[in-house]
XYZ file of C-alpha atoms in Angstrom:
713
model
C 23.431 5.889 108.038
C 25.637 3.244 109.584
C 23.045 0.586 108.688
C 23.558 1.061 104.945
C 24.013 -2.231 103.073
C 27.709 -2.800 102.424
C 29.129 -4.071 99.168
C 30.811 -7.479 99.204
C 33.527 -6.402 96.796
C 37.030 -6.403 98.299
C 38.549 -3.083 99.256
C 41.337 -1.686 97.117
C 42.214 0.945 99.728
C 41.640 1.315 103.437
C 40.220 4.773 102.823
C 38.400 4.334 99.524
C 36.771 0.869 99.465
C 35.913 -0.713 96.151
C 32.260 -0.592 95.310
C 32.139 3.148 95.689
C 30.589 5.665 98.006
C 28.122 3.540 100.021
C 30.975 1.871 101.934
C 32.622 5.124 102.985
C 32.271 6.264 106.621
C 29.585 8.923 106.884
C 30.567 10.386 110.230
C 33.660 10.783 112.348
C 32.220 8.208 114.773
C 31.845 5.690 111.936
C 35.349 6.401 110.754
C 36.754 5.834 114.241
C 34.780 2.620 114.611
C 36.468 1.345 111.461
C 39.891 2.731 112.392
C 40.679 3.588 115.996
C 43.474 5.929 114.963
C 41.145 8.146 112.912
C 41.252 11.687 114.356
C 38.234 13.789 115.163
C 37.902 17.504 115.739
C 36.792 18.924 119.040
C 33.768 20.845 117.763
C 33.700 23.260 120.697
C 37.411 23.997 120.351
C 37.042 24.733 116.643
C 33.972 26.866 117.338
C 36.089 29.039 119.633
C 38.735 29.257 116.925
C 36.247 30.249 114.222
C 34.452 32.836 116.337
C 37.814 34.398 117.034
C 38.908 37.225 119.283
C 35.406 38.575 119.903
C 33.705 35.194 120.343
C 31.748 36.378 123.393
C 30.218 39.274 121.454
C 29.333 37.000 118.548
C 27.582 34.604 120.900
C 25.673 37.478 122.510
C 24.504 38.641 119.098
C 23.492 35.125 118.088
C 21.539 34.687 121.299
C 19.701 37.948 120.646
C 18.666 37.009 117.121
C 17.177 33.706 118.208
C 14.118 35.892 118.810
C 11.802 35.496 115.762
C 11.212 39.249 115.836
C 14.598 39.596 114.101
C 13.968 37.043 111.359
C 13.334 37.856 107.743
C 9.852 36.865 106.555
C 9.896 35.689 102.954
C 7.053 36.968 100.829
C 6.597 40.292 102.602
C 6.029 43.328 100.416
C 8.882 45.800 100.171
C 6.985 48.300 102.321
C 6.301 45.692 105.013
C 9.892 44.502 104.948
C 11.235 48.051 105.343
C 9.064 48.774 108.355
C 9.954 45.445 109.933
C 13.681 46.140 109.617
C 13.255 49.631 111.081
C 11.452 48.097 114.073
C 14.317 45.605 114.427
C 16.797 48.468 114.670
C 14.849 49.786 117.649
C 15.099 46.327 119.230
C 18.869 46.449 118.725
C 18.975 49.786 120.513
C 16.978 48.326 123.406
C 19.485 45.468 123.627
C 22.487 47.827 123.627
C 23.683 46.698 120.218
C 24.146 50.227 118.881
C 26.573 51.419 121.564
C 29.690 49.273 121.162
C 31.852 51.551 119.003
C 30.970 54.947 120.422
C 32.648 56.916 123.241
C 31.763 56.039 126.822
C 30.835 59.672 127.392
C 27.760 59.065 125.209
C 26.876 55.672 126.635
C 29.170 53.736 124.320
C 31.614 50.922 125.024
C 34.575 52.060 122.862
C 35.066 48.517 121.589
C 35.504 48.715 117.839
C 36.326 45.063 117.214
C 33.316 43.879 119.210
C 31.107 46.335 117.344
C 32.009 44.875 113.953
C 31.830 41.292 115.212
C 28.351 41.798 116.630
C 26.953 43.459 113.518
C 28.371 40.762 111.238
C 26.283 38.117 112.978
C 23.062 39.916 112.080
C 23.366 38.483 108.560
C 22.009 35.245 110.076
C 18.755 37.015 110.974
C 18.287 39.120 107.841
C 21.021 40.704 105.705
C 18.784 43.767 105.362
C 18.983 44.209 109.126
C 22.760 43.840 109.059
C 23.198 46.419 106.319
C 20.638 48.947 107.614
C 22.243 48.855 111.046
C 25.576 49.365 109.321
C 24.194 52.392 107.503
C 22.902 53.972 110.709
C 25.812 53.316 113.064
C 28.677 52.093 110.898
C 28.428 54.764 108.178
C 26.220 57.697 109.183
C 27.142 57.547 112.877
C 30.746 56.662 112.158
C 31.130 59.633 109.804
C 30.052 61.980 112.602
C 32.294 60.172 115.086
C 35.390 59.661 112.906
C 35.275 62.837 110.778
C 33.700 65.240 113.280
C 34.967 66.694 116.542
C 33.571 66.886 120.053
C 31.140 69.703 119.256
C 29.553 67.437 116.629
C 29.517 64.461 118.982
C 27.737 66.508 121.644
C 25.192 67.739 119.110
C 24.303 64.494 117.338
C 25.838 61.262 118.684
C 23.334 60.588 121.503
C 20.385 60.775 119.100
C 22.230 58.726 116.473
C 22.995 55.970 118.995
C 19.398 55.909 120.246
C 17.964 55.999 116.691
C 16.083 59.171 117.500
C 18.069 60.600 114.582
C 18.154 58.095 111.702
C 20.452 59.096 108.882
C 21.921 58.356 105.475
C 25.520 58.199 104.296
C 25.552 60.294 101.129
C 28.810 59.573 99.358
C 28.028 57.628 96.165
C 26.644 59.487 93.152
C 24.904 58.256 90.027
C 27.908 59.342 87.989
C 30.654 58.404 90.450
C 30.649 55.247 92.544
C 34.108 54.030 93.477
C 35.747 57.240 92.199
C 34.801 59.362 95.201
C 37.450 61.994 94.488
C 35.557 63.029 91.330
C 32.081 63.479 92.818
C 30.120 66.455 91.473
C 28.250 67.709 94.539
C 29.657 71.020 95.780
C 29.749 72.765 99.157
C 30.603 76.428 98.546
C 31.353 78.598 101.555
C 29.563 81.949 101.895
C 31.556 84.109 104.373
C 28.782 86.709 104.618
C 26.403 84.236 106.246
C 29.013 81.731 107.496
C 27.183 78.961 105.678
C 28.015 76.252 103.181
C 25.787 75.974 100.124
C 25.284 72.310 99.226
C 24.375 71.891 95.572
C 23.794 69.188 92.989
C 24.867 70.874 89.728
C 23.784 68.096 87.338
C 21.864 64.834 87.345
C 24.976 62.666 87.577
C 25.867 64.344 90.879
C 22.681 63.080 92.544
C 23.513 60.911 95.536
C 22.250 57.366 94.986
C 21.850 53.896 96.542
C 21.680 55.483 99.993
C 20.133 53.467 102.804
C 17.620 55.518 104.853
C 17.363 58.091 102.049
C 14.005 57.058 100.598
C 11.960 57.096 103.816
C 13.519 56.995 107.251
C 16.511 59.333 107.260
C 16.225 62.729 108.931
C 19.807 63.782 108.158
C 22.685 62.769 105.922
C 26.444 62.970 106.048
C 27.001 64.454 102.597
C 30.342 64.240 100.822
C 31.007 67.223 98.561
C 33.779 69.251 96.975
C 34.616 71.991 99.501
C 35.033 75.343 97.746
C 36.064 78.489 99.551
C 37.667 81.648 98.213
C 37.420 80.257 94.714
C 39.595 77.221 95.573
C 38.417 73.604 95.544
C 39.971 71.838 98.545
C 38.586 68.439 97.612
C 36.055 66.117 99.154
C 34.866 66.838 102.705
C 31.886 65.662 104.720
C 28.943 67.804 105.899
C 26.044 67.086 108.228
C 22.871 68.044 106.354
C 19.313 67.758 107.776
C 17.052 66.301 105.068
C 13.659 65.663 106.757
C 11.667 66.904 109.690
C 10.740 64.400 112.381
C 7.342 63.922 110.715
C 8.996 62.885 107.435
C 8.549 66.191 105.557
C 11.448 66.938 103.195
C 13.482 70.053 103.977
C 13.407 72.914 101.467
C 15.734 72.468 98.509
C 16.118 68.709 98.992
C 14.471 66.102 96.780
C 14.328 62.399 97.473
C 13.636 59.546 95.071
C 13.014 55.923 95.988
C 15.294 53.341 94.346
C 12.391 50.906 94.540
C 12.684 47.137 94.300
C 16.264 45.870 94.150
C 17.822 42.478 93.469
C 18.044 41.946 97.235
C 18.140 43.775 100.583
C 14.616 45.088 100.062
C 14.237 45.736 103.772
C 16.389 48.836 103.274
C 14.867 52.066 101.950
C 17.579 52.903 99.429
C 17.062 56.140 97.582
C 18.532 59.236 95.924
C 19.112 62.723 97.281
C 19.633 65.946 95.343
C 20.356 69.405 96.779
C 19.322 72.756 95.307
C 21.376 75.501 96.986
C 20.803 74.043 100.457
C 22.441 76.108 103.181
C 23.946 74.622 106.339
C 25.913 76.427 109.096
C 29.722 76.378 109.063
C 29.360 74.287 112.238
C 28.084 71.395 110.087
C 31.416 70.820 108.362
C 32.836 67.671 109.981
C 36.207 69.259 110.495
C 38.552 66.727 112.046
C 40.844 66.770 109.010
C 40.040 70.127 107.407
C 38.397 73.340 108.617
C 37.177 76.699 107.304
C 37.369 79.813 109.483
C 34.625 82.434 109.617
C 36.361 84.530 106.956
C 36.652 81.532 104.611
C 40.289 80.592 105.240
C 40.900 76.859 104.804
C 43.252 74.959 107.128
C 44.296 71.353 107.643
C 46.968 69.487 109.577
C 47.383 67.286 106.499
C 49.172 69.410 103.882
C 48.522 67.441 100.681
C 45.017 67.007 99.244
C 45.680 63.389 98.242
C 46.801 62.341 101.692
C 43.918 64.262 103.276
C 41.396 62.530 101.005
C 42.686 59.045 101.758
C 42.864 59.778 105.478
C 39.194 60.779 105.505
C 38.144 57.710 103.564
C 40.370 55.503 105.694
C 38.453 56.636 108.761
C 35.429 54.861 107.276
C 37.100 51.534 106.406
C 34.901 49.591 108.805
C 32.270 49.131 106.089
C 34.682 46.927 104.162
C 35.709 45.140 107.350
C 32.120 44.231 108.211
C 31.275 43.126 104.669
C 34.264 40.782 104.707
C 33.054 39.155 107.922
C 29.347 39.116 107.066
C 30.023 37.515 103.669
C 32.054 34.816 105.417
C 29.245 34.139 107.882
C 26.659 34.029 105.074
C 28.769 31.548 103.115
C 29.224 29.411 106.228
C 25.448 29.350 106.729
C 24.943 28.180 103.133
C 27.468 25.379 103.616
C 25.840 24.347 106.893
C 22.553 23.933 105.029
C 24.028 22.162 101.994
C 26.344 19.783 103.875
C 23.660 18.828 106.402
C 21.223 18.137 103.572
C 23.870 16.190 101.627
C 24.448 13.975 104.664
C 20.762 13.022 104.762
C 19.357 13.156 101.232
C 19.672 9.906 99.259
C 19.633 9.632 95.485
C 20.289 6.625 93.180
C 21.587 3.251 94.291
C 25.214 2.265 93.860
C 24.509 0.154 90.802
C 24.918 -3.004 92.856
C 21.374 -3.146 94.149
C 22.216 -1.577 97.476
C 20.371 1.201 99.296
C 20.231 4.646 97.757
C 23.391 6.681 98.254
C 23.753 9.708 100.518
C 24.640 12.713 98.350
C 27.858 13.521 100.164
C 29.194 10.054 99.407
C 29.483 10.977 95.740
C 32.952 12.156 94.790
C 31.629 15.036 92.732
C 29.443 16.258 95.587
C 32.460 16.211 97.896
C 34.423 18.134 95.277
C 31.654 20.745 95.045
C 31.293 21.408 98.756
C 34.414 20.484 100.711
C 36.970 22.767 98.984
C 34.477 25.601 99.438
C 34.164 24.687 103.102
C 37.955 24.938 103.361
C 37.789 28.362 101.696
C 35.319 29.679 104.271
C 37.563 28.452 107.082
C 40.429 30.381 105.494
C 38.273 33.507 105.237
C 37.292 33.224 108.898
C 40.856 33.000 110.176
C 42.065 35.818 107.929
C 39.110 37.970 108.960
C 39.896 37.639 112.658
C 43.472 38.823 112.098
C 42.086 41.619 109.932
C 39.625 42.603 112.662
C 42.408 42.650 115.250
C 44.365 45.076 113.073
C 41.246 47.237 112.630
C 40.613 47.307 116.360
C 44.226 48.252 117.061
C 44.047 51.229 114.711
C 40.599 52.482 115.689
C 41.211 52.062 119.423
C 44.304 54.227 119.078
C 46.706 51.520 120.325
C 48.400 51.195 116.922
C 47.038 54.253 115.132
C 49.905 55.379 112.913
C 49.844 56.460 109.251
C 51.650 53.242 108.300
C 49.167 51.067 110.185
C 46.222 52.884 108.619
C 47.717 52.384 105.175
C 48.204 48.682 105.876
C 44.630 48.423 107.147
C 43.285 50.060 103.990
C 45.330 47.722 101.795
C 44.232 44.688 103.768
C 40.578 45.698 103.512
C 40.953 46.144 99.768
C 42.591 42.709 99.476
C 40.250 40.590 101.603
C 36.795 42.095 101.049
C 36.803 41.204 97.302
C 37.811 37.594 97.947
C 35.242 36.933 100.658
C 32.348 38.607 98.828
C 33.079 36.965 95.482
C 33.571 33.588 97.115
C 30.359 33.980 99.113
C 28.373 34.320 95.890
C 30.123 31.314 94.363
C 29.633 29.217 97.495
C 25.979 30.111 98.000
C 25.188 29.383 94.350
C 26.989 26.018 94.447
C 25.168 25.144 97.676
C 21.873 26.090 96.040
C 22.546 23.793 93.079
C 23.813 21.020 95.352
C 20.429 21.044 97.097
C 18.540 20.664 93.816
C 14.980 21.927 93.709
C 14.870 22.176 97.489
C 17.616 24.773 97.312
C 15.430 26.914 95.082
C 12.585 27.066 97.599
C 12.701 30.378 99.441
C 12.163 28.858 102.873
C 15.511 27.070 102.580
C 17.211 30.495 102.435
C 19.863 29.910 99.786
C 18.171 31.941 97.059
C 17.500 34.808 99.444
C 21.079 34.764 100.716
C 22.415 34.985 97.182
C 20.097 37.872 96.308
C 20.981 39.813 99.438
C 24.744 39.255 99.320
C 25.016 39.923 95.575
C 25.598 43.647 96.069
C 28.359 43.025 98.628
C 30.692 42.647 95.630
C 30.185 46.326 94.779
C 29.272 47.759 98.207
C 31.974 49.936 99.770
C 34.024 49.854 96.593
C 33.796 47.664 93.497
C 35.930 44.577 94.036
C 38.058 45.057 90.942
C 38.754 48.671 91.850
C 39.771 47.640 95.357
C 42.151 45.006 94.042
C 43.687 47.587 91.752
C 44.537 49.621 94.873
C 46.201 46.546 96.343
C 48.166 45.957 93.158
C 49.473 49.512 93.176
C 50.568 49.090 96.801
C 52.379 45.861 95.929
C 54.212 47.606 93.103
C 55.102 50.495 95.400
C 56.459 48.175 98.085
C 58.360 46.224 95.473
C 59.954 49.371 94.072
C 61.069 50.515 97.534
C 63.258 47.438 97.858
C 65.414 48.483 94.921
C 65.989 52.199 95.325
C 69.659 53.033 94.993
C 70.745 49.480 94.152
C 72.922 48.733 91.153
C 72.158 45.936 88.723
C 74.405 43.373 90.407
C 72.928 44.031 93.821
C 69.471 43.819 92.324
C 70.157 40.399 90.889
C 71.530 39.100 94.184
C 68.547 40.547 96.010
C 66.021 38.923 93.696
C 67.635 35.500 94.118
C 67.602 35.715 97.904
C 64.114 37.000 98.563
C 60.750 35.354 99.054
C 57.342 36.910 98.722
C 56.906 36.706 102.481
C 59.910 38.955 102.974
C 59.010 41.430 100.260
C 55.273 41.921 100.411
C 54.006 41.435 103.924
C 54.230 45.085 104.821
C 50.964 45.365 102.874
C 49.312 42.451 104.582
C 48.590 40.753 107.860
C 52.240 40.639 108.877
C 55.029 43.161 109.014
C 57.893 43.220 106.567
C 60.104 40.184 107.000
C 57.828 38.331 109.387
C 57.222 34.817 108.155
C 54.159 32.712 108.786
C 54.361 31.435 112.352
C 56.470 28.294 112.750
C 55.674 27.092 109.270
C 57.898 24.079 109.643
C 55.906 22.698 112.563
C 52.825 21.861 110.530
C 52.501 18.141 110.054
C 52.743 16.633 106.603
C 49.250 15.490 105.746
C 49.019 14.506 102.104
C 50.963 11.394 101.222
C 53.328 12.161 98.361
C 51.626 15.517 98.020
C 52.573 19.146 98.492
C 53.559 19.813 102.083
C 52.847 23.069 103.872
C 56.231 24.560 102.996
C 55.772 23.596 99.343
C 52.291 25.106 99.229
C 53.628 28.326 100.711
C 56.521 28.414 98.277
C 54.155 28.043 95.309
C 51.598 30.590 96.530
C 54.187 33.148 97.623
C 56.359 32.611 94.570
C 53.399 33.316 92.328
C 52.817 36.674 93.985
C 56.486 37.551 93.797
C 56.854 36.703 90.129
C 53.606 38.389 89.097
C 54.587 41.627 90.811
C 58.141 41.470 89.476
C 56.870 40.867 85.931
C 54.443 43.760 86.261
C 57.147 46.063 87.558
C 59.324 45.208 84.569
C 56.457 45.733 82.130
C 55.551 49.113 83.624
C 59.096 50.420 84.063
C 59.054 52.312 80.718
C 56.113 54.395 81.986
C 58.520 56.694 83.826
C 59.842 57.987 80.500
C 56.501 58.223 78.681
C 54.009 61.059 78.406
C 51.103 60.900 80.872
C 48.758 59.651 78.156
C 51.188 56.971 77.001
C 51.914 55.910 80.584
C 48.175 55.583 81.273
C 47.772 53.466 78.151
C 50.628 51.192 79.230
C 49.115 50.796 82.690
C 45.708 50.025 81.200
C 47.293 47.331 79.041
C 48.446 45.534 82.182
C 45.481 46.327 84.446
C 44.086 42.788 84.403
C 47.478 41.393 85.418
C 47.702 43.910 88.249
C 44.328 42.867 89.626
C 45.207 39.187 89.342
C 48.452 39.766 91.254
C 46.498 41.504 94.011
C 44.073 38.608 94.153
C 46.964 36.161 94.452
C 48.335 38.268 97.303
C 45.004 38.095 99.150
C 44.877 34.316 98.692
C 48.388 34.024 100.112
C 47.391 36.060 103.170
C 44.392 33.801 103.768
C 46.495 30.641 103.479
C 48.982 32.051 105.973
C 46.249 33.030 108.424
C 44.841 29.506 108.171
C 48.295 28.037 108.798
C 48.784 30.213 111.857
C 45.436 29.003 113.221
C 46.406 25.361 112.618
C 49.728 25.894 114.370
C 48.064 27.458 117.397
C 46.063 24.264 117.810
C 49.143 22.118 117.145
C 51.075 23.935 119.857
C 48.179 23.384 122.240
C 48.333 19.668 121.460
C 51.832 19.499 122.922
C 50.307 20.119 126.369
C 46.811 18.820 125.668
C 46.746 15.569 123.639
C 42.996 15.973 123.028
C 43.848 18.755 120.573
C 45.882 16.401 118.385
C 42.888 15.175 116.382
C 41.673 18.729 115.854
C 45.101 19.800 114.598
C 45.307 16.885 112.158
C 41.877 17.446 110.640
C 42.362 21.212 110.393
C 45.692 20.583 108.677
C 43.858 18.524 106.049
C 41.340 21.333 105.604
C 44.166 23.865 105.235
C 45.865 21.622 102.690
C 42.607 21.319 100.775
C 42.413 25.108 100.621
C 46.020 25.481 99.515
C 45.887 22.746 96.899
C 42.598 24.083 95.541
C 44.264 27.456 94.989
C 47.159 25.773 93.218
C 44.764 23.741 91.074
C 42.825 26.889 90.167
C 46.014 28.516 88.910
C 47.585 25.361 87.488
C 48.009 26.842 84.010
C 50.106 29.669 85.463
C 52.354 27.244 87.354
C 52.904 25.165 84.222
C 53.514 28.129 81.915
C 56.005 29.611 84.344
C 57.800 26.350 85.037
C 56.885 26.246 88.733
C 55.454 22.707 88.530
C 56.345 19.785 86.320
C 53.562 18.318 84.235
C 53.743 15.153 86.324
C 53.444 17.003 89.634
C 50.757 19.313 88.219
C 48.758 16.329 87.066
C 48.823 14.876 90.558
C 47.404 17.991 92.284
C 43.825 17.057 91.445
C 44.394 13.528 92.723
C 45.683 14.937 96.008
C 42.529 17.013 96.289
C 40.311 13.993 95.615
C 42.173 12.083 98.329
C 41.701 14.922 100.787
C 37.992 15.205 100.011
C 37.541 11.490 100.682
C 39.532 11.763 103.893
C 37.508 14.757 105.082
C 34.145 13.333 104.099
C 33.473 11.751 107.560
C 34.373 15.054 109.199
C 32.188 17.284 107.034
C 29.300 17.500 109.488
C 31.602 18.245 112.391
C 33.263 20.995 110.360
C 29.990 22.780 109.638
C 28.632 22.119 113.123
C 31.727 23.894 114.444
C 30.283 27.208 113.243
C 27.876 26.875 116.142
C 24.702 27.845 114.298
C 21.562 27.026 116.264
C 18.314 25.970 114.544
C 17.059 29.542 115.022
C 19.999 30.772 112.938
C 19.712 28.188 110.163
C 15.903 28.121 109.744
C 16.117 25.941 106.618
C 13.709 22.984 106.710
C 16.034 20.802 104.624
C 18.719 21.178 107.308
C 16.370 20.707 110.258
C 16.309 16.912 110.365
C 13.086 16.749 108.372
C 14.928 15.221 105.409
C 16.439 12.529 107.618
C 12.983 11.720 108.946
C 11.636 11.398 105.375
C 14.488 9.112 104.383
C 14.060 6.953 107.474
C 10.337 6.672 106.803
C 10.924 5.612 103.210
C 13.552 3.020 104.136
C 11.363 1.625 106.914
C 8.487 1.336 104.440
C 10.534 -0.656 101.920
C 12.054 -2.839 104.636
C 8.604 -3.672 105.996
C 7.300 -4.311 102.505
C 10.164 -6.700 101.775
C 9.658 -8.483 105.081
C 5.942 -8.937 104.389
C 6.590 -10.980 101.289
C 4.119 -8.823 99.401
C 6.671 -6.653 97.621
C 6.289 -6.687 93.836
C 9.158 -8.050 91.813
C 10.942 -5.925 89.232
C 10.476 -6.396 85.528
C 14.227 -6.864 85.165
C 14.193 -9.891 87.454
C 11.567 -11.520 85.251
C 13.663 -11.010 82.127
C 16.692 -12.605 83.796
C 14.685 -15.796 84.195
């Protein structure tokens, strides 16, 4: 690309030459040739940073799925796709991929963080493989492991790990998705036979959308209302055999196939209904609640609400893995789109020069580069999230407070990453034009498969509502017992970082690491401390305003209080979303500062720190631009400063343009992971061929003249 014809117009800026995009550096090498002080990232260093704490496991998983046996084949029938994915699960078992999270006594590795990290990478092979493996070992197997006790582990874990016992996770019902507490399936204890009777009392209580339910599952972990002695003790989990080894349904159990879905058709999703199905008392997964032979219920957790949330919290890893897999899927889409945009040419500059590379257009930069910054933010936040998950599930930091924080964090980050993945993949698809719509280039398939991630493991809006309630609760705790004067002084002196981080990646009062050390990177723009002040201040004010609006609820009837809450539900969800965005910005800043601190001893890291600071600033300013109306309405930005935010973003996009390929290459995807012809170098070869043809034609003297040139004469 360096041989592009340059305009003769004088430059108006060292960074944005007059004459437009064709004169801009296309690569970091070009940029450094033009300006020796131009920084460049160390791609390998950034790859280590992006892969995070369990980088070795991620690389092992990526090496495994270079084998074409793991790749999705577009155009397969649903039946063929399902059988292929089942065979891939057996290959994972052979490679040891199913053992990471389980106890060493059963051949496991007891490494929860590595387990999630490894499974997330499978999205590069086929999202159906990633999700079906998650169903088998992350949901079905995890329910036995996390909700059962040693007698259950001895009975079932070895066969679950080896895939000799494939199973379904039967929580969701047709009539109740995110509202698990209200499910209709019952498990009524019969003391005469010491059995539980599992029953579906009406159509809406049928379990639905269950992976492995339509064909492959031989058992299910069934969530049902536990009833004994005429008392409903709430939702508990039961191990229920559903098929014989030859695929024959067990008596009293009916299965229906969900059929073709919008994506993930390699998974045999289906429905299960139970007609007075009896299972032994042994089959109650009784870690958090038990029933004695005579029907007496007991639990170490005295309140039903706390018991319910503890049981569900034991299964949070589904949300953790979706957060990471969505981030990886979005990164893959950007790798394809940015690589293509660096090679595909379209339209000349208007000055008779060579056709312009797509990424040289300002709008194309605006479409892709802020989204690239967003995926970087997701990656850094996810690694901190995964560290917290591993601490809790390993037992190192397993306290009720830590589990509550983990649940809140999962509910905050999973919605952002899954929603953004859909936005990013769709924008990448459009940015690749018709080529993006061809199945072999993967973008359409990625969008179809990741679409349901927004409602998997909890609808995103419902999850954010949980976060909002936690923010309100934490906010209220700050003011208990304070008089009005003290309250006013408190409000003036606090920042969102001090008030809200107990529900996030950091503990109460812990600020983002060495915020002041980040270098200023946007001339006349919003520095790191200013970005943080705006993002954190937005969270603080939104929660404070909500608390004030909902304060009258304490004196209202339950119906009136519910109506008042409903009136402000959208605001609550938006505050939770703002909180998640703040956490991501802070995680990104911490990652930048780790590199900056390294640069003090290793000058080669200086360029990496500078470029990553620009990317972080692009993320932060894009968030501020997205919410610009709020900042103006609430007097947080002047109209003059607000009007300049978009110009700062344009400047950053132009500055990052030469680094775009390095930034996507830093994800470390090999050709076997990308598998998109438009990102394989084939487009560059086509462009080179075309340019060589026209150059040779011009040199031959036989090139036809244009009609326009004749008219000028």
